[in-house]
Every structure is written in structure tokens, then in C-alpha cells.
Amino acid sequence: GKFGKGKGKGKDEEDGEKKEGEEGEKKEGDEEKSAPSSVAAAQREARDSRFSPIASAQREARLRFEKDILDRMQGRWGDEADPNITYVVEGSICSVSSGDGGRGFRNRLSVYGVEFCWDARRFWHYLNLPELYSQGEIAEKLEWNPAKDSPPTTQIVWNRLPPLSEVEEEAKEGEGEGEKKEEKAEEKEAEEKPAEAAPAEAAPEASA
């Protein structure tokens, strides 16, 4: 009798909680189903990594490895086989330009396992890491080899180009020199013209 009243009351509460719980579970399940499996997996991995020191350490090591490579390859590059194609690396994004005014592309550069991958969507390449490290802190040449399981493609070699600011400055200097030559030529003409005109002005005085 002591617990009977409380038990009855508790049962109603339990039923209410159960219904809410079932609805809550259903909603969560629906959301999980609607989310792409890759996103759900990434979310789970992010949750797990917060509690796993090993996963966190592995992630930090991967990011350091990736940053070390990216730092060596920032800037402008030219395609060794096609001088019209240029690549600009900013952060982990590579902007590809064909130089003919056509549509450019933006590709991702990232670590894939123990490799460094250039994902151009239609094909993908792995960077020749031993050659990269043999060049010091700033690379002058990058050798990209066809990756395993990539659609058919060939080796692509990038050669470092001077920064665009330097190229623009050189172009401006060239334009400046051209303008100076034109100014000198105009000054010379201006000096010669009055000398030719002087006798013509003197002529009427002599006749008067």
C-alpha cells in the first residue's frame, strides 16, 4: 500500500516518457537515414577522435605532414609539357589555367594515406615525395606520377614560375622604358622644329 500509489503514478509517467522516447528515437533515426553515410561517418569519427588520444595524435601528424608539403609548393607553376598551362597553389587548392581564356579548374591537394595526392577529378596523381624533399624548403620542380587506380593519364611535371607581382613589375618597367623613348623622341622633334621655323619668321622682317 505504501508503494502502490506511487507505483500507479509512476506507470503513467513511464508511459509518457516511453512515448516521448519512442518519438525522439524515431526522429533521430529519420535524421540519420536522411544524412549521407559519408557525413554520418565523418561525424562519428569526429566524435570518436575527441575521446581517442591515438586518433587525435594520428590526425595531428597527418596535418603536419600535409602542411609541410604544401608550404614547399605555394606559388605559381608552369607545365613542363605545355607552357600555356599554369598552376597556382594557394593553401591546399590548386587553380589550373589553360591560358587560352577557357574555363579554369580548382583541384584539391591533400594527404591520402602515405601519399600526397593531386585530385583532378578526371584523374589523380601522387607527388614524388623523395624528389620534393631533396630540393630543400622551397621546391623548384614537382613531379606528379599517375596514382594507383587512376583513369589513364601520364606523368606531369611542374616548374616554378616567378610570382605574378614580379612578372607585372617587369611588364610595367618595359612599358615605362617604351614611354621614355617616345618622350625623348617627341622632345627631339620639338627642339628641331623651332630651329626650322626661325628663318621663316625672320624673312618678313628682311623684306620690310
mmCIF file with all atom_site columns, C-alpha atoms in Angstrom:
data_model
loop_
_atom_site.group_PDB
_atom_site.id
_atom_site.type_symbol
_atom_site.label_atom_id
_atom_site.label_alt_id
_atom_site.label_comp_id
_atom_site.label_asym_id
_atom_site.label_entity_id
_atom_site.label_seq_id
_atom_site.pdbx_PDB_ins_code
_atom_site.Cartn_x
_atom_site.Cartn_y
_atom_site.Cartn_z
_atom_site.occupancy
_atom_site.B_iso_or_equiv
_atom_site.pdbx_formal_charge
_atom_site.auth_seq_id
_atom_site.auth_comp_id
_atom_site.auth_asym_id
_atom_site.auth_atom_id
_atom_site.pdbx_PDB_model_num
ATOM 1   C CA . GLY A 1 1   ? 0.000  0.000  0.000   1.00 0.00 ? 1   GLY A CA 1
ATOM 2   C CA . LYS A 1 2   ? 2.858  2.269  0.737   1.00 0.00 ? 2   LYS A CA 1
ATOM 3   C CA . PHE A 1 3   ? 4.302  1.988  -2.724  1.00 0.00 ? 3   PHE A CA 1
ATOM 4   C CA . GLY A 1 4   ? 1.040  1.244  -4.609  1.00 0.00 ? 4   GLY A CA 1
ATOM 5   C CA . LYS A 1 5   ? 0.014  4.846  -5.144  1.00 0.00 ? 5   LYS A CA 1
ATOM 6   C CA . GLY A 1 6   ? 3.447  5.866  -6.186  1.00 0.00 ? 6   GLY A CA 1
ATOM 7   C CA . LYS A 1 7   ? 3.698  2.868  -8.493  1.00 0.00 ? 7   LYS A CA 1
ATOM 8   C CA . GLY A 1 8   ? 0.479  3.767  -10.280 1.00 0.00 ? 8   GLY A CA 1
ATOM 9   C CA . LYS A 1 9   ? 1.552  7.338  -10.739 1.00 0.00 ? 9   LYS A CA 1
ATOM 10  C CA . GLY A 1 10  ? 4.983  6.217  -11.893 1.00 0.00 ? 10  GLY A CA 1
ATOM 11  C CA . LYS A 1 11  ? 3.457  3.932  -14.527 1.00 0.00 ? 11  LYS A CA 1
ATOM 12  C CA . ASP A 1 12  ? 1.639  6.847  -16.169 1.00 0.00 ? 12  ASP A CA 1
ATOM 13  C CA . GLU A 1 13  ? 4.813  8.874  -16.131 1.00 0.00 ? 13  GLU A CA 1
ATOM 14  C CA . GLU A 1 14  ? 6.760  5.926  -17.563 1.00 0.00 ? 14  GLU A CA 1
ATOM 15  C CA . ASP A 1 15  ? 4.226  5.554  -20.380 1.00 0.00 ? 15  ASP A CA 1
ATOM 16  C CA . GLY A 1 16  ? 4.520  9.260  -21.129 1.00 0.00 ? 16  GLY A CA 1
ATOM 17  C CA . GLU A 1 17  ? 8.293  9.081  -21.082 1.00 0.00 ? 17  GLU A CA 1
ATOM 18  C CA . LYS A 1 18  ? 8.232  5.984  -23.237 1.00 0.00 ? 18  LYS A CA 1
ATOM 19  C CA . LYS A 1 19  ? 6.096  7.685  -25.873 1.00 0.00 ? 19  LYS A CA 1
ATOM 20  C CA . GLU A 1 20  ? 8.340  10.724 -25.886 1.00 0.00 ? 20  GLU A CA 1
ATOM 21  C CA . GLY A 1 21  ? 11.393 8.481  -26.004 1.00 0.00 ? 21  GLY A CA 1
ATOM 22  C CA . GLU A 1 22  ? 9.996  6.482  -28.929 1.00 0.00 ? 22  GLU A CA 1
ATOM 23  C CA . GLU A 1 23  ? 9.179  9.661  -30.829 1.00 0.00 ? 23  GLU A CA 1
ATOM 24  C CA . GLY A 1 24  ? 12.604 11.083 -30.004 1.00 0.00 ? 24  GLY A CA 1
ATOM 25  C CA . GLU A 1 25  ? 14.318 7.891  -31.190 1.00 0.00 ? 25  GLU A CA 1
ATOM 26  C CA . LYS A 1 26  ? 12.253 7.889  -34.356 1.00 0.00 ? 26  LYS A CA 1
ATOM 27  C CA . LYS A 1 27  ? 13.176 11.477 -35.142 1.00 0.00 ? 27  LYS A CA 1
ATOM 28  C CA . GLU A 1 28  ? 16.845 10.823 -34.569 1.00 0.00 ? 28  GLU A CA 1
ATOM 29  C CA . GLY A 1 29  ? 16.662 7.693  -36.735 1.00 0.00 ? 29  GLY A CA 1
ATOM 30  C CA . ASP A 1 30  ? 14.938 9.636  -39.520 1.00 0.00 ? 30  ASP A CA 1
ATOM 31  C CA . GLU A 1 31  ? 17.631 12.316 -39.452 1.00 0.00 ? 31  GLU A CA 1
ATOM 32  C CA . GLU A 1 32  ? 20.388 9.725  -39.545 1.00 0.00 ? 32  GLU A CA 1
ATOM 33  C CA . LYS A 1 33  ? 18.768 7.992  -42.529 1.00 0.00 ? 33  LYS A CA 1
ATOM 34  C CA . SER A 1 34  ? 18.438 11.256 -44.455 1.00 0.00 ? 34  SER A CA 1
ATOM 35  C CA . ALA A 1 35  ? 22.082 12.238 -43.863 1.00 0.00 ? 35  ALA A CA 1
ATOM 36  C CA . PRO A 1 36  ? 24.597 10.830 -46.376 1.00 0.00 ? 36  PRO A CA 1
ATOM 37  C CA . SER A 1 37  ? 26.514 7.884  -44.925 1.00 0.00 ? 37  SER A CA 1
ATOM 38  C CA . SER A 1 38  ? 29.870 9.647  -45.516 1.00 0.00 ? 38  SER A CA 1
ATOM 39  C CA . VAL A 1 39  ? 28.741 12.680 -43.488 1.00 0.00 ? 39  VAL A CA 1
ATOM 40  C CA . ALA A 1 40  ? 27.433 10.440 -40.695 1.00 0.00 ? 40  ALA A CA 1
ATOM 41  C CA . ALA A 1 41  ? 30.733 8.520  -40.711 1.00 0.00 ? 41  ALA A CA 1
ATOM 42  C CA . ALA A 1 42  ? 32.719 11.761 -40.565 1.00 0.00 ? 42  ALA A CA 1
ATOM 43  C CA . GLN A 1 43  ? 30.589 12.969 -37.652 1.00 0.00 ? 43  GLN A CA 1
ATOM 44  C CA . ARG A 1 44  ? 31.135 9.685  -35.800 1.00 0.00 ? 44  ARG A CA 1
ATOM 45  C CA . GLU A 1 45  ? 34.873 9.874  -36.498 1.00 0.00 ? 45  GLU A CA 1
ATOM 46  C CA . ALA A 1 46  ? 34.973 13.453 -35.179 1.00 0.00 ? 46  ALA A CA 1
ATOM 47  C CA . ARG A 1 47  ? 33.124 12.367 -32.008 1.00 0.00 ? 47  ARG A CA 1
ATOM 48  C CA . ASP A 1 48  ? 35.410 9.368  -31.536 1.00 0.00 ? 48  ASP A CA 1
ATOM 49  C CA . SER A 1 49  ? 38.582 11.398 -32.132 1.00 0.00 ? 49  SER A CA 1
ATOM 50  C CA . ARG A 1 50  ? 37.664 13.748 -29.292 1.00 0.00 ? 50  ARG A CA 1
ATOM 51  C CA . PHE A 1 51  ? 37.812 10.819 -26.890 1.00 0.00 ? 51  PHE A CA 1
ATOM 52  C CA . SER A 1 52  ? 40.657 8.864  -28.526 1.00 0.00 ? 52  SER A CA 1
ATOM 53  C CA . PRO A 1 53  ? 44.179 10.233 -27.920 1.00 0.00 ? 53  PRO A CA 1
ATOM 54  C CA . ILE A 1 54  ? 45.555 7.894  -30.593 1.00 0.00 ? 54  ILE A CA 1
ATOM 55  C CA . ALA A 1 55  ? 43.127 9.163  -33.255 1.00 0.00 ? 55  ALA A CA 1
ATOM 56  C CA . SER A 1 56  ? 43.888 12.778 -32.295 1.00 0.00 ? 56  SER A CA 1
ATOM 57  C CA . ALA A 1 57  ? 47.647 12.169 -32.478 1.00 0.00 ? 57  ALA A CA 1
ATOM 58  C CA . GLN A 1 58  ? 47.287 10.486 -35.891 1.00 0.00 ? 58  GLN A CA 1
ATOM 59  C CA . ARG A 1 59  ? 45.184 13.376 -37.189 1.00 0.00 ? 59  ARG A CA 1
ATOM 60  C CA . GLU A 1 60  ? 47.695 15.968 -35.935 1.00 0.00 ? 60  GLU A CA 1
ATOM 61  C CA . ALA A 1 61  ? 50.583 14.032 -37.522 1.00 0.00 ? 61  ALA A CA 1
ATOM 62  C CA . ARG A 1 62  ? 48.702 13.881 -40.844 1.00 0.00 ? 62  ARG A CA 1
ATOM 63  C CA . LEU A 1 63  ? 48.013 17.637 -40.755 1.00 0.00 ? 63  LEU A CA 1
ATOM 64  C CA . ARG A 1 64  ? 51.698 18.398 -40.011 1.00 0.00 ? 64  ARG A CA 1
ATOM 65  C CA . PHE A 1 65  ? 52.777 16.105 -42.865 1.00 0.00 ? 65  PHE A CA 1
ATOM 66  C CA . GLU A 1 66  ? 50.292 17.806 -45.225 1.00 0.00 ? 66  GLU A CA 1
ATOM 67  C CA . LYS A 1 67  ? 51.278 21.362 -44.170 1.00 0.00 ? 67  LYS A CA 1
ATOM 68  C CA . ASP A 1 68  ? 54.999 20.618 -44.575 1.00 0.00 ? 68  ASP A CA 1
ATOM 69  C CA . ILE A 1 69  ? 54.435 19.554 -48.193 1.00 0.00 ? 69  ILE A CA 1
ATOM 70  C CA . LEU A 1 70  ? 52.011 22.398 -49.005 1.00 0.00 ? 70  LEU A CA 1
ATOM 71  C CA . ASP A 1 71  ? 54.430 25.021 -47.593 1.00 0.00 ? 71  ASP A CA 1
ATOM 72  C CA . ARG A 1 72  ? 57.086 23.883 -50.098 1.00 0.00 ? 72  ARG A CA 1
ATOM 73  C CA . MET A 1 73  ? 54.776 24.216 -53.096 1.00 0.00 ? 73  MET A CA 1
ATOM 74  C CA . GLN A 1 74  ? 52.893 27.501 -52.596 1.00 0.00 ? 74  GLN A CA 1
ATOM 75  C CA . GLY A 1 75  ? 53.007 29.848 -55.608 1.00 0.00 ? 75  GLY A CA 1
ATOM 76  C CA . ARG A 1 76  ? 52.889 29.721 -59.420 1.00 0.00 ? 76  ARG A CA 1
ATOM 77  C CA . TRP A 1 77  ? 53.932 26.774 -61.563 1.00 0.00 ? 77  TRP A CA 1
ATOM 78  C CA . GLY A 1 78  ? 54.175 26.075 -65.287 1.00 0.00 ? 78  GLY A CA 1
ATOM 79  C CA . ASP A 1 79  ? 53.501 22.781 -67.031 1.00 0.00 ? 79  ASP A CA 1
ATOM 80  C CA . GLU A 1 80  ? 56.755 21.424 -68.473 1.00 0.00 ? 80  GLU A CA 1
ATOM 81  C CA . ALA A 1 81  ? 54.973 19.798 -71.444 1.00 0.00 ? 81  ALA A CA 1
ATOM 82  C CA . ASP A 1 82  ? 52.579 22.686 -72.187 1.00 0.00 ? 82  ASP A CA 1
ATOM 83  C CA . PRO A 1 83  ? 53.824 26.254 -71.477 1.00 0.00 ? 83  PRO A CA 1
ATOM 84  C CA . ASN A 1 84  ? 50.261 27.597 -71.813 1.00 0.00 ? 84  ASN A CA 1
ATOM 85  C CA . ILE A 1 85  ? 49.095 25.739 -68.693 1.00 0.00 ? 85  ILE A CA 1
ATOM 86  C CA . THR A 1 86  ? 49.796 27.330 -65.322 1.00 0.00 ? 86  THR A CA 1
ATOM 87  C CA . TYR A 1 87  ? 49.026 26.181 -61.794 1.00 0.00 ? 87  TYR A CA 1
ATOM 88  C CA . VAL A 1 88  ? 48.634 28.435 -58.750 1.00 0.00 ? 88  VAL A CA 1
ATOM 89  C CA . VAL A 1 89  ? 48.794 26.761 -55.332 1.00 0.00 ? 89  VAL A CA 1
ATOM 90  C CA . GLU A 1 90  ? 47.085 28.683 -52.512 1.00 0.00 ? 90  GLU A CA 1
ATOM 91  C CA . GLY A 1 91  ? 46.704 26.732 -49.302 1.00 0.00 ? 91  GLY A CA 1
ATOM 92  C CA . SER A 1 92  ? 45.502 23.262 -50.284 1.00 0.00 ? 92  SER A CA 1
ATOM 93  C CA . ILE A 1 93  ? 43.796 24.401 -53.514 1.00 0.00 ? 93  ILE A CA 1
ATOM 94  C CA . CYS A 1 94  ? 45.418 24.283 -56.960 1.00 0.00 ? 94  CYS A CA 1
ATOM 95  C CA . SER A 1 95  ? 43.918 26.618 -59.601 1.00 0.00 ? 95  SER A CA 1
ATOM 96  C CA . VAL A 1 96  ? 44.576 25.378 -63.131 1.00 0.00 ? 96  VAL A CA 1
ATOM 97  C CA . SER A 1 97  ? 44.522 27.826 -66.071 1.00 0.00 ? 97  SER A CA 1
ATOM 98  C CA . SER A 1 98  ? 44.985 26.928 -69.741 1.00 0.00 ? 98  SER A CA 1
ATOM 99  C CA . GLY A 1 99  ? 45.924 30.494 -70.758 1.00 0.00 ? 99  GLY A CA 1
ATOM 100 C CA . ASP A 1 100 ? 43.532 30.488 -73.754 1.00 0.00 ? 100 ASP A CA 1
ATOM 101 C CA . GLY A 1 101 ? 40.736 32.196 -71.845 1.00 0.00 ? 101 GLY A CA 1
ATOM 102 C CA . GLY A 1 102 ? 38.974 28.856 -71.313 1.00 0.00 ? 102 GLY A CA 1
ATOM 103 C CA . ARG A 1 103 ? 37.377 27.660 -68.113 1.00 0.00 ? 103 ARG A CA 1
ATOM 104 C CA . GLY A 1 104 ? 39.782 27.206 -65.210 1.00 0.00 ? 104 GLY A CA 1
ATOM 105 C CA . PHE A 1 105 ? 39.694 24.401 -62.672 1.00 0.00 ? 105 PHE A CA 1
ATOM 106 C CA . ARG A 1 106 ? 40.221 24.199 -58.918 1.00 0.00 ? 106 ARG A CA 1
ATOM 107 C CA . ASN A 1 107 ? 41.649 20.927 -57.624 1.00 0.00 ? 107 ASN A CA 1
ATOM 108 C CA . ARG A 1 108 ? 42.344 19.712 -54.103 1.00 0.00 ? 108 ARG A CA 1
ATOM 109 C CA . LEU A 1 109 ? 45.813 18.788 -52.864 1.00 0.00 ? 109 LEU A CA 1
ATOM 110 C CA . SER A 1 110 ? 45.850 16.547 -49.792 1.00 0.00 ? 110 SER A CA 1
ATOM 111 C CA . VAL A 1 111 ? 47.434 13.621 -47.982 1.00 0.00 ? 111 VAL A CA 1
ATOM 112 C CA . TYR A 1 112 ? 45.999 10.236 -48.894 1.00 0.00 ? 112 TYR A CA 1
ATOM 113 C CA . GLY A 1 113 ? 47.417 7.539  -46.629 1.00 0.00 ? 113 GLY A CA 1
ATOM 114 C CA . VAL A 1 114 ? 51.196 7.837  -47.003 1.00 0.00 ? 114 VAL A CA 1
ATOM 115 C CA . GLU A 1 115 ? 50.915 9.624  -50.359 1.00 0.00 ? 115 GLU A CA 1
ATOM 116 C CA . PHE A 1 116 ? 50.318 13.264 -51.328 1.00 0.00 ? 116 PHE A CA 1
ATOM 117 C CA . CYS A 1 117 ? 47.526 13.379 -53.870 1.00 0.00 ? 117 CYS A CA 1
ATOM 118 C CA . TRP A 1 118 ? 46.544 15.861 -56.580 1.00 0.00 ? 118 TRP A CA 1
ATOM 119 C CA . ASP A 1 119 ? 42.879 15.116 -57.265 1.00 0.00 ? 119 ASP A CA 1
ATOM 120 C CA . ALA A 1 120 ? 41.960 16.494 -60.691 1.00 0.00 ? 120 ALA A CA 1
ATOM 121 C CA . ARG A 1 121 ? 38.615 14.588 -60.665 1.00 0.00 ? 121 ARG A CA 1
ATOM 122 C CA . ARG A 1 122 ? 39.107 13.106 -64.151 1.00 0.00 ? 122 ARG A CA 1
ATOM 123 C CA . PHE A 1 123 ? 42.380 11.548 -62.955 1.00 0.00 ? 123 PHE A CA 1
ATOM 124 C CA . TRP A 1 124 ? 44.658 11.763 -59.927 1.00 0.00 ? 124 TRP A CA 1
ATOM 125 C CA . HIS A 1 125 ? 48.401 11.819 -59.311 1.00 0.00 ? 125 HIS A CA 1
ATOM 126 C CA . TYR A 1 126 ? 50.772 11.165 -56.428 1.00 0.00 ? 126 TYR A CA 1
ATOM 127 C CA . LEU A 1 127 ? 53.662 13.550 -55.797 1.00 0.00 ? 127 LEU A CA 1
ATOM 128 C CA . ASN A 1 128 ? 57.214 12.184 -55.993 1.00 0.00 ? 128 ASN A CA 1
ATOM 129 C CA . LEU A 1 129 ? 57.997 12.901 -52.321 1.00 0.00 ? 129 LEU A CA 1
ATOM 130 C CA . PRO A 1 130 ? 61.704 11.813 -52.281 1.00 0.00 ? 130 PRO A CA 1
ATOM 131 C CA . GLU A 1 131 ? 62.414 14.293 -55.100 1.00 0.00 ? 131 GLU A CA 1
ATOM 132 C CA . LEU A 1 132 ? 60.459 17.036 -53.296 1.00 0.00 ? 132 LEU A CA 1
ATOM 133 C CA . TYR A 1 133 ? 62.428 16.595 -50.048 1.00 0.00 ? 133 TYR A CA 1
ATOM 134 C CA . SER A 1 134 ? 65.762 16.530 -51.927 1.00 0.00 ? 134 SER A CA 1
ATOM 135 C CA . GLN A 1 135 ? 65.183 20.153 -53.056 1.00 0.00 ? 135 GLN A CA 1
ATOM 136 C CA . GLY A 1 136 ? 65.167 21.889 -49.664 1.00 0.00 ? 136 GLY A CA 1
ATOM 137 C CA . GLU A 1 137 ? 62.454 24.060 -48.135 1.00 0.00 ? 137 GLU A CA 1
ATOM 138 C CA . ILE A 1 138 ? 61.232 25.657 -51.388 1.00 0.00 ? 138 ILE A CA 1
ATOM 139 C CA . ALA A 1 139 ? 60.762 23.293 -54.316 1.00 0.00 ? 139 ALA A CA 1
ATOM 140 C CA . GLU A 1 140 ? 61.579 24.388 -57.875 1.00 0.00 ? 140 GLU A CA 1
ATOM 141 C CA . LYS A 1 141 ? 60.203 21.294 -59.601 1.00 0.00 ? 141 LYS A CA 1
ATOM 142 C CA . LEU A 1 142 ? 57.332 18.911 -58.813 1.00 0.00 ? 142 LEU A CA 1
ATOM 143 C CA . GLU A 1 143 ? 56.952 15.500 -60.373 1.00 0.00 ? 143 GLU A CA 1
ATOM 144 C CA . TRP A 1 144 ? 53.430 14.038 -60.379 1.00 0.00 ? 144 TRP A CA 1
ATOM 145 C CA . ASN A 1 145 ? 53.097 10.349 -61.210 1.00 0.00 ? 145 ASN A CA 1
ATOM 146 C CA . PRO A 1 146 ? 49.836 8.572  -62.139 1.00 0.00 ? 146 PRO A CA 1
ATOM 147 C CA . ALA A 1 147 ? 48.197 7.270  -58.966 1.00 0.00 ? 147 ALA A CA 1
ATOM 148 C CA . LYS A 1 148 ? 47.139 3.709  -58.403 1.00 0.00 ? 148 LYS A CA 1
ATOM 149 C CA . ASP A 1 149 ? 43.581 3.087  -59.703 1.00 0.00 ? 149 ASP A CA 1
ATOM 150 C CA . SER A 1 150 ? 43.547 6.428  -61.569 1.00 0.00 ? 150 SER A CA 1
ATOM 151 C CA . PRO A 1 151 ? 41.953 6.555  -65.026 1.00 0.00 ? 151 PRO A CA 1
ATOM 152 C CA . PRO A 1 152 ? 44.639 6.508  -67.761 1.00 0.00 ? 152 PRO A CA 1
ATOM 153 C CA . THR A 1 153 ? 46.944 9.530  -67.520 1.00 0.00 ? 153 THR A CA 1
ATOM 154 C CA . THR A 1 154 ? 50.617 10.439 -67.874 1.00 0.00 ? 154 THR A CA 1
ATOM 155 C CA . GLN A 1 155 ? 53.311 11.911 -65.649 1.00 0.00 ? 155 GLN A CA 1
ATOM 156 C CA . ILE A 1 156 ? 53.018 15.705 -65.250 1.00 0.00 ? 156 ILE A CA 1
ATOM 157 C CA . VAL A 1 157 ? 55.963 17.903 -64.259 1.00 0.00 ? 157 VAL A CA 1
ATOM 158 C CA . TRP A 1 158 ? 55.585 21.415 -62.813 1.00 0.00 ? 158 TRP A CA 1
ATOM 159 C CA . ASN A 1 159 ? 58.364 24.013 -62.916 1.00 0.00 ? 159 ASN A CA 1
ATOM 160 C CA . ARG A 1 160 ? 58.260 27.003 -60.569 1.00 0.00 ? 160 ARG A CA 1
ATOM 161 C CA . LEU A 1 161 ? 57.394 30.394 -62.105 1.00 0.00 ? 161 LEU A CA 1
ATOM 162 C CA . PRO A 1 162 ? 58.187 33.824 -60.607 1.00 0.00 ? 162 PRO A CA 1
ATOM 163 C CA . PRO A 1 163 ? 55.360 35.391 -58.559 1.00 0.00 ? 163 PRO A CA 1
ATOM 164 C CA . LEU A 1 164 ? 52.798 37.260 -60.642 1.00 0.00 ? 164 LEU A CA 1
ATOM 165 C CA . SER A 1 165 ? 53.739 40.550 -58.897 1.00 0.00 ? 165 SER A CA 1
ATOM 166 C CA . GLU A 1 166 ? 57.320 40.259 -60.250 1.00 0.00 ? 166 GLU A CA 1
ATOM 167 C CA . VAL A 1 167 ? 56.052 39.480 -63.756 1.00 0.00 ? 167 VAL A CA 1
ATOM 168 C CA . GLU A 1 168 ? 53.724 42.521 -63.636 1.00 0.00 ? 168 GLU A CA 1
ATOM 169 C CA . GLU A 1 169 ? 56.545 44.765 -62.380 1.00 0.00 ? 169 GLU A CA 1
ATOM 170 C CA . GLU A 1 170 ? 58.802 43.641 -65.239 1.00 0.00 ? 170 GLU A CA 1
ATOM 171 C CA . ALA A 1 171 ? 55.997 44.356 -67.713 1.00 0.00 ? 171 ALA A CA 1
ATOM 172 C CA . LYS A 1 172 ? 55.467 47.823 -66.210 1.00 0.00 ? 172 LYS A CA 1
ATOM 173 C CA . GLU A 1 173 ? 59.199 48.543 -66.383 1.00 0.00 ? 173 GLU A CA 1
ATOM 174 C CA . GLY A 1 174 ? 59.151 47.532 -70.054 1.00 0.00 ? 174 GLY A CA 1
ATOM 175 C CA . GLU A 1 175 ? 56.189 49.838 -70.693 1.00 0.00 ? 175 GLU A CA 1
ATOM 176 C CA . GLY A 1 176 ? 57.920 52.638 -68.765 1.00 0.00 ? 176 GLY A CA 1
ATOM 177 C CA . GLU A 1 177 ? 61.063 52.327 -70.891 1.00 0.00 ? 177 GLU A CA 1
ATOM 178 C CA . GLY A 1 178 ? 58.932 52.416 -74.038 1.00 0.00 ? 178 GLY A CA 1
ATOM 179 C CA . GLU A 1 179 ? 57.174 55.588 -72.824 1.00 0.00 ? 179 GLU A CA 1
ATOM 180 C CA . LYS A 1 180 ? 60.535 57.223 -72.004 1.00 0.00 ? 180 LYS A CA 1
ATOM 181 C CA . LYS A 1 181 ? 61.809 56.508 -75.534 1.00 0.00 ? 181 LYS A CA 1
ATOM 182 C CA . GLU A 1 182 ? 58.664 58.047 -77.008 1.00 0.00 ? 182 GLU A CA 1
ATOM 183 C CA . GLU A 1 183 ? 59.043 61.142 -74.774 1.00 0.00 ? 183 GLU A CA 1
ATOM 184 C CA . LYS A 1 184 ? 62.681 61.569 -75.837 1.00 0.00 ? 184 LYS A CA 1
ATOM 185 C CA . ALA A 1 185 ? 61.712 61.272 -79.497 1.00 0.00 ? 185 ALA A CA 1
ATOM 186 C CA . GLU A 1 186 ? 58.967 63.906 -79.028 1.00 0.00 ? 186 GLU A CA 1
ATOM 187 C CA . GLU A 1 187 ? 61.401 66.249 -77.218 1.00 0.00 ? 187 GLU A CA 1
ATOM 188 C CA . LYS A 1 188 ? 63.922 65.871 -80.033 1.00 0.00 ? 188 LYS A CA 1
ATOM 189 C CA . GLU A 1 189 ? 61.272 66.722 -82.617 1.00 0.00 ? 189 GLU A CA 1
ATOM 190 C CA . ALA A 1 190 ? 60.176 69.740 -80.553 1.00 0.00 ? 190 ALA A CA 1
ATOM 191 C CA . GLU A 1 191 ? 63.796 71.000 -80.388 1.00 0.00 ? 191 GLU A CA 1
ATOM 192 C CA . GLU A 1 192 ? 64.278 70.627 -84.146 1.00 0.00 ? 192 GLU A CA 1
ATOM 193 C CA . LYS A 1 193 ? 61.007 72.352 -85.152 1.00 0.00 ? 193 LYS A CA 1
ATOM 194 C CA . PRO A 1 194 ? 61.738 75.862 -83.704 1.00 0.00 ? 194 PRO A CA 1
ATOM 195 C CA . ALA A 1 195 ? 65.173 75.898 -85.418 1.00 0.00 ? 195 ALA A CA 1
ATOM 196 C CA . GLU A 1 196 ? 63.486 75.214 -88.759 1.00 0.00 ? 196 GLU A CA 1
ATOM 197 C CA . ALA A 1 197 ? 60.780 77.806 -88.121 1.00 0.00 ? 197 ALA A CA 1
ATOM 198 C CA . ALA A 1 198 ? 63.201 80.654 -87.133 1.00 0.00 ? 198 ALA A CA 1
ATOM 199 C CA . PRO A 1 199 ? 64.303 81.676 -90.697 1.00 0.00 ? 199 PRO A CA 1
ATOM 200 C CA . ALA A 1 200 ? 60.677 81.740 -91.849 1.00 0.00 ? 200 ALA A CA 1
ATOM 201 C CA . GLU A 1 201 ? 59.801 84.235 -89.068 1.00 0.00 ? 201 GLU A CA 1
ATOM 202 C CA . ALA A 1 202 ? 62.835 86.389 -89.879 1.00 0.00 ? 202 ALA A CA 1
ATOM 203 C CA . ALA A 1 203 ? 62.016 86.500 -93.579 1.00 0.00 ? 203 ALA A CA 1
ATOM 204 C CA . PRO A 1 204 ? 59.204 89.121 -93.446 1.00 0.00 ? 204 PRO A CA 1
ATOM 205 C CA . GLU A 1 205 ? 61.408 91.484 -91.394 1.00 0.00 ? 205 GLU A CA 1
ATOM 206 C CA . ALA A 1 206 ? 64.132 91.339 -94.039 1.00 0.00 ? 206 ALA A CA 1
ATOM 207 C CA . SER A 1 207 ? 61.668 92.075 -96.868 1.00 0.00 ? 207 SER A CA 1
ATOM 208 C CA . ALA A 1 208 ? 60.173 95.028 -94.930 1.00 0.00 ? 208 ALA A CA 1
#
